[in-house]
PDB file of C-alpha atoms in Angstrom:
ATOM      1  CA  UNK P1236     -64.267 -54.648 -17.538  1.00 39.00           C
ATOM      2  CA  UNK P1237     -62.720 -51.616 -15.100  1.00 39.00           C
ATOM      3  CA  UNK P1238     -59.213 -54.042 -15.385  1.00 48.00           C
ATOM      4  CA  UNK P1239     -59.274 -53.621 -18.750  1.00 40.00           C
ATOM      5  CA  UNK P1240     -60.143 -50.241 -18.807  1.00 39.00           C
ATOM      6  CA  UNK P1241     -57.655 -49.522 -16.029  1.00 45.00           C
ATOM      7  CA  UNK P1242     -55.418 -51.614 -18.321  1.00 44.00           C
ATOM      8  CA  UNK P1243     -55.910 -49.188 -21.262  1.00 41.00           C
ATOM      9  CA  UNK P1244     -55.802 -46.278 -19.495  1.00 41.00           C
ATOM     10  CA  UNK P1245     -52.283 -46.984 -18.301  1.00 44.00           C
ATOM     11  CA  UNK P1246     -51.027 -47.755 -22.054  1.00 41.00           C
ATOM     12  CA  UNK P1247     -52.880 -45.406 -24.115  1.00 41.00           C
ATOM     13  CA  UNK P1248     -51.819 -41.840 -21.696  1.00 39.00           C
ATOM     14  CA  UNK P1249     -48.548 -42.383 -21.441  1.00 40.00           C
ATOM     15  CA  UNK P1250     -48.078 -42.776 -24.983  1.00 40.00           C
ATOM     16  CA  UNK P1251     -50.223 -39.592 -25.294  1.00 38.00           C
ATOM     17  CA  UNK P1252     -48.511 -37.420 -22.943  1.00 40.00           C
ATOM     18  CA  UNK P1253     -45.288 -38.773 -24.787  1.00 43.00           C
ATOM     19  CA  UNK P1254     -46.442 -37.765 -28.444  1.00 41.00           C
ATOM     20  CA  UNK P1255     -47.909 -34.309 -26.778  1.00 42.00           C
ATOM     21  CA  UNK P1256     -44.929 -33.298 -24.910  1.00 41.00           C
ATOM     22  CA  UNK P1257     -41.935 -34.194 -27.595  1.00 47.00           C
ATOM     23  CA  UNK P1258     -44.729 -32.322 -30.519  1.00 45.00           C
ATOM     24  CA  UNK P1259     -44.928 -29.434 -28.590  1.00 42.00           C
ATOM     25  CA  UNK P1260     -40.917 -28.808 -27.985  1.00 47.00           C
ATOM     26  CA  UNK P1261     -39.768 -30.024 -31.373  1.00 51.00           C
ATOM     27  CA  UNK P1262     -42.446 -27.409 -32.862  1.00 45.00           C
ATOM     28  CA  UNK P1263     -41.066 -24.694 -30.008  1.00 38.00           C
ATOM     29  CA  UNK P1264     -37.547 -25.529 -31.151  1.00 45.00           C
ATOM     30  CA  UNK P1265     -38.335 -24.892 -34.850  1.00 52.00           C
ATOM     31  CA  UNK P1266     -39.891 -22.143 -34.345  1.00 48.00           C
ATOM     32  CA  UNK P1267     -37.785 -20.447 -31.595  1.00 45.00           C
ATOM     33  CA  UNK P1268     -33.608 -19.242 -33.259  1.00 50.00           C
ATOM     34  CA  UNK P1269     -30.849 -20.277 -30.852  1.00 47.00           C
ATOM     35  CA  UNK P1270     -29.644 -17.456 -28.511  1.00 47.00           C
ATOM     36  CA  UNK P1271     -26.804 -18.214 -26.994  1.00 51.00           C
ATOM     37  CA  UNK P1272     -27.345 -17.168 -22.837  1.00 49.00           C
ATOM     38  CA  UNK P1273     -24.359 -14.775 -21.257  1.00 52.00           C
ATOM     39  CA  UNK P1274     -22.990 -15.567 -18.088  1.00 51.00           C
ATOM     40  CA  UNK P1275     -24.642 -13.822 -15.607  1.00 52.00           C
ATOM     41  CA  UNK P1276     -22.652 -10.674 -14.662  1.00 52.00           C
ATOM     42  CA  UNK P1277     -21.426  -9.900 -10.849  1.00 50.00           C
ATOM     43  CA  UNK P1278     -23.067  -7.830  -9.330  1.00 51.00           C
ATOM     44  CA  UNK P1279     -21.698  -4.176  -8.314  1.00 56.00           C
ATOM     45  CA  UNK P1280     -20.546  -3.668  -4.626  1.00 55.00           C
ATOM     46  CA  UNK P1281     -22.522  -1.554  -2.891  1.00 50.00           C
ATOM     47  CA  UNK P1282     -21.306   1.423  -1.229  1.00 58.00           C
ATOM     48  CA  UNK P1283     -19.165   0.751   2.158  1.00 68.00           C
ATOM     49  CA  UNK P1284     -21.097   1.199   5.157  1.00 66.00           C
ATOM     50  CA  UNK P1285     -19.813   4.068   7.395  1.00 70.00           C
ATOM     51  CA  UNK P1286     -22.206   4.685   9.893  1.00 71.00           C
ATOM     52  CA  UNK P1287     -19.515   5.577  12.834  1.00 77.00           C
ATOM     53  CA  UNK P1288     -17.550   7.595  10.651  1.00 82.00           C
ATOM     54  CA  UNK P1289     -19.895   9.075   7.815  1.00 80.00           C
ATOM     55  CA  UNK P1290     -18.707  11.522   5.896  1.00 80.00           C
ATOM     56  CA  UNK P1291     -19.763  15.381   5.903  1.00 71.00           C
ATOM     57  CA  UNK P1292     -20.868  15.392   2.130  1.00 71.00           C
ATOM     58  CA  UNK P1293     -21.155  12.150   0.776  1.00 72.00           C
ATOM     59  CA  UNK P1294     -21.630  13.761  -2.636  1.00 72.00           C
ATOM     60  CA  UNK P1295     -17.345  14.167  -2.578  1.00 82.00           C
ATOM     61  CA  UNK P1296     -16.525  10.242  -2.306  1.00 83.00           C
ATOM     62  CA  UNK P1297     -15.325   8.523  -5.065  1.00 87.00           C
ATOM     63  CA  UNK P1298     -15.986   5.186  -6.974  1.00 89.00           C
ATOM     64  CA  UNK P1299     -13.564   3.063  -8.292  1.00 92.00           C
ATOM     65  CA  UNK P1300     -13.449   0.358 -10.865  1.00 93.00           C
ATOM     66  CA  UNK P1301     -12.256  -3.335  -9.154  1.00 93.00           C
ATOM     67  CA  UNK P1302     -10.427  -5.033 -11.774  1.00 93.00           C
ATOM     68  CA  UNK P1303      -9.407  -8.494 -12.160  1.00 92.00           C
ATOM     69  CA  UNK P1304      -5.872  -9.598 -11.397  1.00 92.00           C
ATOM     70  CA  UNK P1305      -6.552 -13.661 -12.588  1.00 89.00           C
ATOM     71  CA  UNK P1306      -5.757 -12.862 -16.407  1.00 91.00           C
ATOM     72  CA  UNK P1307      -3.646 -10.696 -18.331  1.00 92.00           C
ATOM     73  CA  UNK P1308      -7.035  -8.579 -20.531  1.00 91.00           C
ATOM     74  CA  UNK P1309      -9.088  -5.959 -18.113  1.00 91.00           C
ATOM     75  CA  UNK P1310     -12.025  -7.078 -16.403  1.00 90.00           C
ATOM     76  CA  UNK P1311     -13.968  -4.649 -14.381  1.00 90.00           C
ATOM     77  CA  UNK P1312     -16.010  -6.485 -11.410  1.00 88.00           C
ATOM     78  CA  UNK P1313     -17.808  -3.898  -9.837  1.00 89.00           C
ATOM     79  CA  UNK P1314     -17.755  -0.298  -8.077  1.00 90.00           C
ATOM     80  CA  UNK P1315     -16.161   0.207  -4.811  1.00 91.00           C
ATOM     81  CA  UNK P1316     -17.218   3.551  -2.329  1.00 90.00           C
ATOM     82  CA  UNK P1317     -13.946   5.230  -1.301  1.00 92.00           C
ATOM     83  CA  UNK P1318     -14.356   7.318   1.659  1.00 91.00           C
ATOM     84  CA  UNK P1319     -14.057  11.215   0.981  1.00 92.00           C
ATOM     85  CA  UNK P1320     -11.692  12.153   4.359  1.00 91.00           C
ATOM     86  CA  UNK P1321      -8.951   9.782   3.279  1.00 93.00           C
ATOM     87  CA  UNK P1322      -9.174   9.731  -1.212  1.00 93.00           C
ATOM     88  CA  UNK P1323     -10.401  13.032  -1.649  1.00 92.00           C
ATOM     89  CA  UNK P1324      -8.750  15.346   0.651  1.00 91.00           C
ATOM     90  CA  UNK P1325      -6.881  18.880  -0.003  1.00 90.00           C
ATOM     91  CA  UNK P1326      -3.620  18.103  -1.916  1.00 92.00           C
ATOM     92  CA  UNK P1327      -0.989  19.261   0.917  1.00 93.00           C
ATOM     93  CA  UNK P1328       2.057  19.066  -1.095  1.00 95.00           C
ATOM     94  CA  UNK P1329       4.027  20.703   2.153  1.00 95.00           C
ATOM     95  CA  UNK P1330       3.145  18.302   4.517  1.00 96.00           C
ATOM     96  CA  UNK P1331       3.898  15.508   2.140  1.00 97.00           C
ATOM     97  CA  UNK P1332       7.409  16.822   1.629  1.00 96.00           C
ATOM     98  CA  UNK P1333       7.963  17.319   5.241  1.00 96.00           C
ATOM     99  CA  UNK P1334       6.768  13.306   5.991  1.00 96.00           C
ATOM    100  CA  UNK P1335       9.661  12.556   2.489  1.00 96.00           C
ATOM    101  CA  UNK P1336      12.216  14.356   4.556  1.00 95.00           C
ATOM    102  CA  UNK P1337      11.340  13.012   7.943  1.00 95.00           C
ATOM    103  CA  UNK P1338      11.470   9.253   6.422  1.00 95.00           C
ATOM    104  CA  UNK P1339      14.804   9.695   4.992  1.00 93.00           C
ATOM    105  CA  UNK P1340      16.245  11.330   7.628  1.00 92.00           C
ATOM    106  CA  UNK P1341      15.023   9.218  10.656  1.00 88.00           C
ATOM    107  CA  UNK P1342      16.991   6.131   9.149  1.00 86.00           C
ATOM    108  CA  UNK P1343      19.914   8.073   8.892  1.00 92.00           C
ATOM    109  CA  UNK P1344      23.202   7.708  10.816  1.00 93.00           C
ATOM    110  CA  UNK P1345      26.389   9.378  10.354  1.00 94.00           C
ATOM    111  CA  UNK P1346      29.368   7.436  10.601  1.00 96.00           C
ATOM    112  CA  UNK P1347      31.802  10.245  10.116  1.00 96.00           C
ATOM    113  CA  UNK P1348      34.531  10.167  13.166  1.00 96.00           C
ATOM    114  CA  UNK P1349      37.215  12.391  14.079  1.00 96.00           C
ATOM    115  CA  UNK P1350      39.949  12.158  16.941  1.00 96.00           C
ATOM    116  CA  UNK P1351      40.300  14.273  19.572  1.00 95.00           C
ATOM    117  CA  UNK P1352      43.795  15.430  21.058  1.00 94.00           C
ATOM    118  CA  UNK P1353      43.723  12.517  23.841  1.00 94.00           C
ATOM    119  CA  UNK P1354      42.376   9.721  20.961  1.00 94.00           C
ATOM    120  CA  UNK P1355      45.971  10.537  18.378  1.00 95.00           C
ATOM    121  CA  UNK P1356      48.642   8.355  18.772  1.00 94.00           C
ATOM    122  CA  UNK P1357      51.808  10.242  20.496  1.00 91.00           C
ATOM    123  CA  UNK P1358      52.282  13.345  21.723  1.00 90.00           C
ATOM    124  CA  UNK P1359      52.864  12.419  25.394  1.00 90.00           C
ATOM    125  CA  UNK P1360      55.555  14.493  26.225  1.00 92.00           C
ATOM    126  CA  UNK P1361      55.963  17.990  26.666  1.00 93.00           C
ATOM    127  CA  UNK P1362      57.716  19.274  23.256  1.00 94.00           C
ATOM    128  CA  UNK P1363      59.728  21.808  25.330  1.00 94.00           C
ATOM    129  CA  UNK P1364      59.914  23.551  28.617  1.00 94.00           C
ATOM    130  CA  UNK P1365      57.271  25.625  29.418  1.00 94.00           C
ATOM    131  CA  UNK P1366      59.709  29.061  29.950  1.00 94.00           C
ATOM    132  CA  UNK P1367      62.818  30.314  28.728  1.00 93.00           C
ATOM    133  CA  UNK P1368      63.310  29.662  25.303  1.00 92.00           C
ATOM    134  CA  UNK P1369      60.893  32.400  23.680  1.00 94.00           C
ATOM    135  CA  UNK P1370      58.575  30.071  22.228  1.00 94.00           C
ATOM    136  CA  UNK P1371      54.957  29.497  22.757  1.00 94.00           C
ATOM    137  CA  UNK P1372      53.894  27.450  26.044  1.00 94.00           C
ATOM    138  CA  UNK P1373      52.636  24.332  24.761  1.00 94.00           C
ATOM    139  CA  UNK P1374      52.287  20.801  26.468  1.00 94.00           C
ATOM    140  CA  UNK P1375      51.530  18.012  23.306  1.00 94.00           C
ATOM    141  CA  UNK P1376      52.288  17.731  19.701  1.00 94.00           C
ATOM    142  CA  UNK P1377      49.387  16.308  19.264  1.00 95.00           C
ATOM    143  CA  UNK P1378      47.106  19.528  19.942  1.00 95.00           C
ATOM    144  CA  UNK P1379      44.576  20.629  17.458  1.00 95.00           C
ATOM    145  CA  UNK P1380      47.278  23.789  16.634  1.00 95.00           C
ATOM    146  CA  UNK P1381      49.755  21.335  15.582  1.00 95.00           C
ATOM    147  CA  UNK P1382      49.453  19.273  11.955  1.00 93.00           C
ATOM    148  CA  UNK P1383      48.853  15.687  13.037  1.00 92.00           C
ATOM    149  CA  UNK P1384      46.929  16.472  16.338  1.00 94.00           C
ATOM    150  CA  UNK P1385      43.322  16.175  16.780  1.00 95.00           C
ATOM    151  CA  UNK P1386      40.299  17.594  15.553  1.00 96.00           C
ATOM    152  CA  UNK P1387      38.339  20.295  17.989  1.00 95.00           C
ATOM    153  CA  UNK P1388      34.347  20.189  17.837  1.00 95.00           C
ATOM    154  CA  UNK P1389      34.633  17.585  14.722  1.00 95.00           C
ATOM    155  CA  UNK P1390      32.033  14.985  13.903  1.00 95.00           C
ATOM    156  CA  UNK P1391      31.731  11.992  16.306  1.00 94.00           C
ATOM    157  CA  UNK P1392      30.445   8.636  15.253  1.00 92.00           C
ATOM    158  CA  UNK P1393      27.454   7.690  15.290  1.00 93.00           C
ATOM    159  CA  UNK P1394      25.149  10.615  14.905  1.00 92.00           C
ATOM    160  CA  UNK P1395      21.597  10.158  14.302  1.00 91.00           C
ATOM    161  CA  UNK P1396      18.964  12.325  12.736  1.00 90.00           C
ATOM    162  CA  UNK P1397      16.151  10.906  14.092  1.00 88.00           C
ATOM    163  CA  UNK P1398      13.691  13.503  15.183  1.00 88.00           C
ATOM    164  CA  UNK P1399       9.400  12.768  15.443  1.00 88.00           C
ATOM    165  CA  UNK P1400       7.057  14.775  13.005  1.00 91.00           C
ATOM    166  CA  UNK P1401       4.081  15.391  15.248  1.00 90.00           C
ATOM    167  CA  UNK P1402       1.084  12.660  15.408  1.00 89.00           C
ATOM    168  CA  UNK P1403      -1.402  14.199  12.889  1.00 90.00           C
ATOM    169  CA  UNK P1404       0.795  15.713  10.689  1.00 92.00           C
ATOM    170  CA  UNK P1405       1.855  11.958   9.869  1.00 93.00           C
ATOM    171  CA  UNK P1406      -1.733  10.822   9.136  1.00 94.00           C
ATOM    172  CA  UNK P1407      -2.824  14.110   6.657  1.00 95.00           C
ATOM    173  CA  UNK P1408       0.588  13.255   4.721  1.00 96.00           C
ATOM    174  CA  UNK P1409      -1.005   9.656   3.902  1.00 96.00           C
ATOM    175  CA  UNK P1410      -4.253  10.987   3.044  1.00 95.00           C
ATOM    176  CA  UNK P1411      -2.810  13.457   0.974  1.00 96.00           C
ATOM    177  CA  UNK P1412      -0.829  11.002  -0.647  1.00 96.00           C
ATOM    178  CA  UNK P1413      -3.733   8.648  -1.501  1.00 96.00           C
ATOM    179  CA  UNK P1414      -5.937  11.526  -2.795  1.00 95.00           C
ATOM    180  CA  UNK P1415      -2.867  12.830  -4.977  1.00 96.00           C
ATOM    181  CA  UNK P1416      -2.338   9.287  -6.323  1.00 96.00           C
ATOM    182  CA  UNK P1417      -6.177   8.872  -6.566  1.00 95.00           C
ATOM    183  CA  UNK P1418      -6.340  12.274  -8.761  1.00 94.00           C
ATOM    184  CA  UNK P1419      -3.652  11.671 -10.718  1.00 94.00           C
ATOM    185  CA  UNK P1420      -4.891   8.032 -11.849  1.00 93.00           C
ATOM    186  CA  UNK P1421      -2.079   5.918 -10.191  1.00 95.00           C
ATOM    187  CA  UNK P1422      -3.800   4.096  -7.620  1.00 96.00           C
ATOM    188  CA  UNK P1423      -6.151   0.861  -9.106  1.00 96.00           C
ATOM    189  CA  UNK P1424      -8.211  -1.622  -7.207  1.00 95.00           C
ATOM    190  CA  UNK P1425      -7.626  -5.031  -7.777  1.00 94.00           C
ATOM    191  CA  UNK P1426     -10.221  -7.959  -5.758  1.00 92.00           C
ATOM    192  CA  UNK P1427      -7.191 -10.090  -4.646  1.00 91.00           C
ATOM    193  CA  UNK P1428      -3.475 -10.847  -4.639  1.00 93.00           C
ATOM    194  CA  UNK P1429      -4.409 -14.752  -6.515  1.00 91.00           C
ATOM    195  CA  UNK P1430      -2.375 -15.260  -9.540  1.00 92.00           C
ATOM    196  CA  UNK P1431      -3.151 -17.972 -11.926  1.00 91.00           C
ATOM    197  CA  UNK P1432       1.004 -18.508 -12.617  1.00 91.00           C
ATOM    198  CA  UNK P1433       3.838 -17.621 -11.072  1.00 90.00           C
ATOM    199  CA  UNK P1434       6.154 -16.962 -14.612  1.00 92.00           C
ATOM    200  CA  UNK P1435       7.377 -13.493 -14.336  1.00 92.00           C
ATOM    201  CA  UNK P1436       6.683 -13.108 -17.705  1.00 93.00           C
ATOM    202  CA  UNK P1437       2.444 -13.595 -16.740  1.00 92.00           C
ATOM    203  CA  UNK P1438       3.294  -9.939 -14.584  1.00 91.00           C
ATOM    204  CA  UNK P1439       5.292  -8.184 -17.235  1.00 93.00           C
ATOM    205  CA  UNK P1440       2.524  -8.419 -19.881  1.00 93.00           C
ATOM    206  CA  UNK P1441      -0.384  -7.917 -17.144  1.00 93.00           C
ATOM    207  CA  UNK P1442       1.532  -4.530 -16.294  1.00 93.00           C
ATOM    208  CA  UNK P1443       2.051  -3.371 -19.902  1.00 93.00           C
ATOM    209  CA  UNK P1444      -1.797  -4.416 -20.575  1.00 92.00           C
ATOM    210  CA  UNK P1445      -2.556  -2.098 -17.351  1.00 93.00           C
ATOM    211  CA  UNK P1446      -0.459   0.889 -18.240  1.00 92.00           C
ATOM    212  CA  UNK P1447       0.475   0.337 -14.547  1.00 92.00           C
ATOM    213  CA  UNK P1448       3.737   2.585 -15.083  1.00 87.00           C
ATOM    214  CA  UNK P1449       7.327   1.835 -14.300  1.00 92.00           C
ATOM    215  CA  UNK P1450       6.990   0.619 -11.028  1.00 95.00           C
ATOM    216  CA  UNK P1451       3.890  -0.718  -9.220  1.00 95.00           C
ATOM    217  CA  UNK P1452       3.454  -1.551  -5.506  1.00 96.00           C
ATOM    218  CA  UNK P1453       0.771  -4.020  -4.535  1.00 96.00           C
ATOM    219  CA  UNK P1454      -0.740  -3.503  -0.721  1.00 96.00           C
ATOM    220  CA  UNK P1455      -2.706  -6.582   0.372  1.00 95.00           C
ATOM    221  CA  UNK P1456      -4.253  -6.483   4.386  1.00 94.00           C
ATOM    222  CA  UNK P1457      -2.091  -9.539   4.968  1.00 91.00           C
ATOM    223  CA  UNK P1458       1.443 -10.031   5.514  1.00 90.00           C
ATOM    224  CA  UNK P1459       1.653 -12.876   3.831  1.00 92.00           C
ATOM    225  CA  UNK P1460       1.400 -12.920   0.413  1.00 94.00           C
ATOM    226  CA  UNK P1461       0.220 -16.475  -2.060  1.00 93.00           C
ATOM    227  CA  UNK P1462       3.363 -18.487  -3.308  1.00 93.00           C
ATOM    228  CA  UNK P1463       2.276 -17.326  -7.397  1.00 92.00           C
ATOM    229  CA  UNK P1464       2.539 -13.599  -6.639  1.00 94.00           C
ATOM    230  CA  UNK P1465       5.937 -13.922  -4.405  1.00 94.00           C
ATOM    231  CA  UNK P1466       7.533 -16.161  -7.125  1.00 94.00           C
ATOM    232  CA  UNK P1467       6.083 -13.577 -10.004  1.00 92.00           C
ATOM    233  CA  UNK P1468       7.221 -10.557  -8.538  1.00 92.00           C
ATOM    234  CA  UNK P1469      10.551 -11.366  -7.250  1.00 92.00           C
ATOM    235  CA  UNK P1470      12.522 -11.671  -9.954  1.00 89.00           C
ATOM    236  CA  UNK P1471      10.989  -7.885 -11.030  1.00 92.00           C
ATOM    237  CA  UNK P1472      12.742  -5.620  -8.995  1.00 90.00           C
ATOM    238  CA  UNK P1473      10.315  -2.887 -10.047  1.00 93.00           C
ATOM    239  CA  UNK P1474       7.255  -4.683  -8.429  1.00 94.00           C
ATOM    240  CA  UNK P1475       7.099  -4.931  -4.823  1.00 95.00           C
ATOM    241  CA  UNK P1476       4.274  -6.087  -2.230  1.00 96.00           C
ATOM    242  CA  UNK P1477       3.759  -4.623   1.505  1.00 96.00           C
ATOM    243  CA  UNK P1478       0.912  -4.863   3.656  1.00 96.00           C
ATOM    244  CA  UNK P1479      -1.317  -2.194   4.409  1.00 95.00           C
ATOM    245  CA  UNK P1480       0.178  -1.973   7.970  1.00 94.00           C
ATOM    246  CA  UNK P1481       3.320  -0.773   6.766  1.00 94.00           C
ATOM    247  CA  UNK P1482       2.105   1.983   3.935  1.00 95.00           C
ATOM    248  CA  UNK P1483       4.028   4.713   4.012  1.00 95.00           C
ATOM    249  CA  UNK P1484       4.487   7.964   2.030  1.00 96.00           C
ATOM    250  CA  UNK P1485       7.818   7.448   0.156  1.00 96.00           C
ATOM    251  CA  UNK P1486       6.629   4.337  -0.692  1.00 96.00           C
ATOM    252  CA  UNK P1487       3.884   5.729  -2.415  1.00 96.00           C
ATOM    253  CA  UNK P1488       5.366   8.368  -3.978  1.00 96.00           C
ATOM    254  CA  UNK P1489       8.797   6.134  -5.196  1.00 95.00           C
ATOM    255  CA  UNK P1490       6.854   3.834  -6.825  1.00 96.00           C
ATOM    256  CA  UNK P1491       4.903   5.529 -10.194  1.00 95.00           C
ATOM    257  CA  UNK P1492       1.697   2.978  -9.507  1.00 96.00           C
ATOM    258  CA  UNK P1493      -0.195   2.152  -6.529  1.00 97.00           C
ATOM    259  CA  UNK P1494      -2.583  -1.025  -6.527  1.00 96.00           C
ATOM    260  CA  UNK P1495      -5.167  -2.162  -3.043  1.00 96.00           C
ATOM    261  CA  UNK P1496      -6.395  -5.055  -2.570  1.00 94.00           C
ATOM    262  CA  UNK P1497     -10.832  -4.399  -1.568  1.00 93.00           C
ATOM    263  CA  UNK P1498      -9.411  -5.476   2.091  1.00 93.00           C
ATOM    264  CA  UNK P1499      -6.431  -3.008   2.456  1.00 95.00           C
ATOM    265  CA  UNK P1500      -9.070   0.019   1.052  1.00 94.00           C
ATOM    266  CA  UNK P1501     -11.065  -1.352   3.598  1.00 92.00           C
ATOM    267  CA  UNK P1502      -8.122  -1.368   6.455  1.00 94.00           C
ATOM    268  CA  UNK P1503      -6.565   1.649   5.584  1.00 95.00           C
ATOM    269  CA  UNK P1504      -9.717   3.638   5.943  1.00 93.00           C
ATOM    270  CA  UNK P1505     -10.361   1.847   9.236  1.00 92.00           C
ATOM    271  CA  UNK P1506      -7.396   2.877  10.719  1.00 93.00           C
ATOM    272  CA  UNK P1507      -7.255   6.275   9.644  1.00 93.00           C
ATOM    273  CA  UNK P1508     -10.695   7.502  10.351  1.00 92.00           C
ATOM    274  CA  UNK P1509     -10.210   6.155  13.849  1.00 91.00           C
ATOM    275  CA  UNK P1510      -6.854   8.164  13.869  1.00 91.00           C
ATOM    276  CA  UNK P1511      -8.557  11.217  12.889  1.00 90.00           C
ATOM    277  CA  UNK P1512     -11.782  10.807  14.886  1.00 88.00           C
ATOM    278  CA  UNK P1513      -9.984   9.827  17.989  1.00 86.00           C
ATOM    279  CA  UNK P1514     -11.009  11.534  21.139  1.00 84.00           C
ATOM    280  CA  UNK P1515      -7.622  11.334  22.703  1.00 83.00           C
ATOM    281  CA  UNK P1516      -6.213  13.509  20.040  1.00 79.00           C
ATOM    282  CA  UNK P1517      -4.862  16.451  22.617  1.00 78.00           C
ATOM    283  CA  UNK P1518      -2.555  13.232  24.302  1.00 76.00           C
ATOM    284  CA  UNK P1519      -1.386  12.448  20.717  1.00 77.00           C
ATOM    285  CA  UNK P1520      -0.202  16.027  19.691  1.00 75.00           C
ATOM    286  CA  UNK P1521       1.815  16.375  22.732  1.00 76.00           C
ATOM    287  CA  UNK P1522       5.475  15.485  22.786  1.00 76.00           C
ATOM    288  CA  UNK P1523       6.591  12.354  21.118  1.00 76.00           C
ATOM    289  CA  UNK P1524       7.116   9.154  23.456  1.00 72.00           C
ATOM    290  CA  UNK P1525       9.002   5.445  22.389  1.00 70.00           C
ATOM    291  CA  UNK P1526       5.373   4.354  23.767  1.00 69.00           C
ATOM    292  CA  UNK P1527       2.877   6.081  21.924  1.00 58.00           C
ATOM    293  CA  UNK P1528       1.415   4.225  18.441  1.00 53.00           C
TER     294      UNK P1528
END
């Protein structure tokens, strides 16, 4: 008698929990519409974390959009935190002009050259004797008096214009250059330098999507860049990539738009809040070395 019980037991709730289960969600799916679920959105990033170099008034730092570089239609992925002493610094259109002129001058070199009286060919002997014939005493043909001699105090081959603007004046000039492209909507955040293609073609129509200007440069930390983004860009000689180590002012300014990569914002700031916090700063302002970085 329990075997058979046991027996029915196992047939008849089964079936039961069967008919109950499928009842319930067919009469749940009738009576619930279909809603279609979105993807979950990312998350924003939080602000950056600058506990060894916090700012004065963290009221002045700015946010940022992070867009997407992976297709050609704007995506923004979250907020980034940009630090107030390096993006939102006093505009100092002097000292940027002074680092312009001390970048194109320091690669300079004059190759103008001029002979002197002992570097022109002739004029070894004395034209005529020194007295007696009423004429001026002179000992070569070849002087700078005569047409055809040399050149006195002329420009000698190779002269360089390389002089050293002092230490901090070089860091304020990049500030000030990030904080003027910053205000003046130039400078764009991108999450990485991974392109889906590397057709040209995919850059041109992500750039005139962008409104990124005439020219764009493209800062990742790394020196080397993926294969799709080298391919892309060099055929376009109005796009160009650096790292962040070698940022400079005139690139900045020559090129209309300026895009970072999360990790050169993040380098960049590094490196020049420890420049300006520094405690060595009185050996730094001193006179310039071929040591000192």
């Amino acid at each position: 008698m329990l075997n058979l019980l046991n027996k029915t037991k196992s047939i008849l709730i089964p079936a039961l929990r069967n008919t109950t289960v499928r009842s319930t969600h067919d009469a749940v799916k009738e009576a619930t519409p279909l809603v279609e679920v979105a993807a979950p959105t990312p998350p924003l990033i939080l602000p950056q974390n600058w506990s060894q170099y916090e700012p004065v008034n963290r009221s002045l730092a700015r946010q940022v959009w992070i867009e997407n570089i992976d297709a050609i239609p704007e995506r923004k992925l979250g907020l980034i935190e940009l630090h107030p002493d390096v993006f939102a610094t006093q505009p100092r259109v002097d000292v940027i002009q002074e680092n312009v002129e001390w970048q194109r001058k320091y690669r300079y070199v004059s190759f103008a050259h001029t002979k002197t009286r002992a570097e022109v060919r002739g004029g070894g002997r004395k034209p005529w004797p020194q007295k007696g014939m009423g004429r001026a005493r002179h000992g070569s043909i070849r002087s700078p008096l005569f047409r055809g001699g040399g050149v006195a105090h002329g420009p000698r081959s190779p002269t360089t214009h390389f002089y050293m603007l002092p230490f901090f004046k070089r860091v304020m000039g990049l500030t000030a250059t990030l904080s003027v492209k910053l205000a003046q909507d130039d400078l764009h955040i991108i999450d990485s330098v991974d392109v889906p293609t590397r057709d040209p073609e995919f850059f041109k129509e992500l750039i005139k999507e962008r409104n990124w200007g005439p020219s764009v440069l493209i800062v990742d930390k790394d020196d080397i860049f993926p294969e799709n983004i080298c391919y892309a860009t060099d055929a376009l000689g109005y796009v160009n990539l650096m790292p962040s180590y070698g940022l400079n002012i005139y690139s900045m300014l020559k090129h209309d738009t300026l895009v970072l990569t999360v990790n050169a914002v993040k380098h960049i700031e590094e490196r020049l809040l420890y420049q300006m916090n520094r405690t060595d700063a009185t050996a730094k302002g001193g006179k310039f070395k071929l040591d000192q970085v």
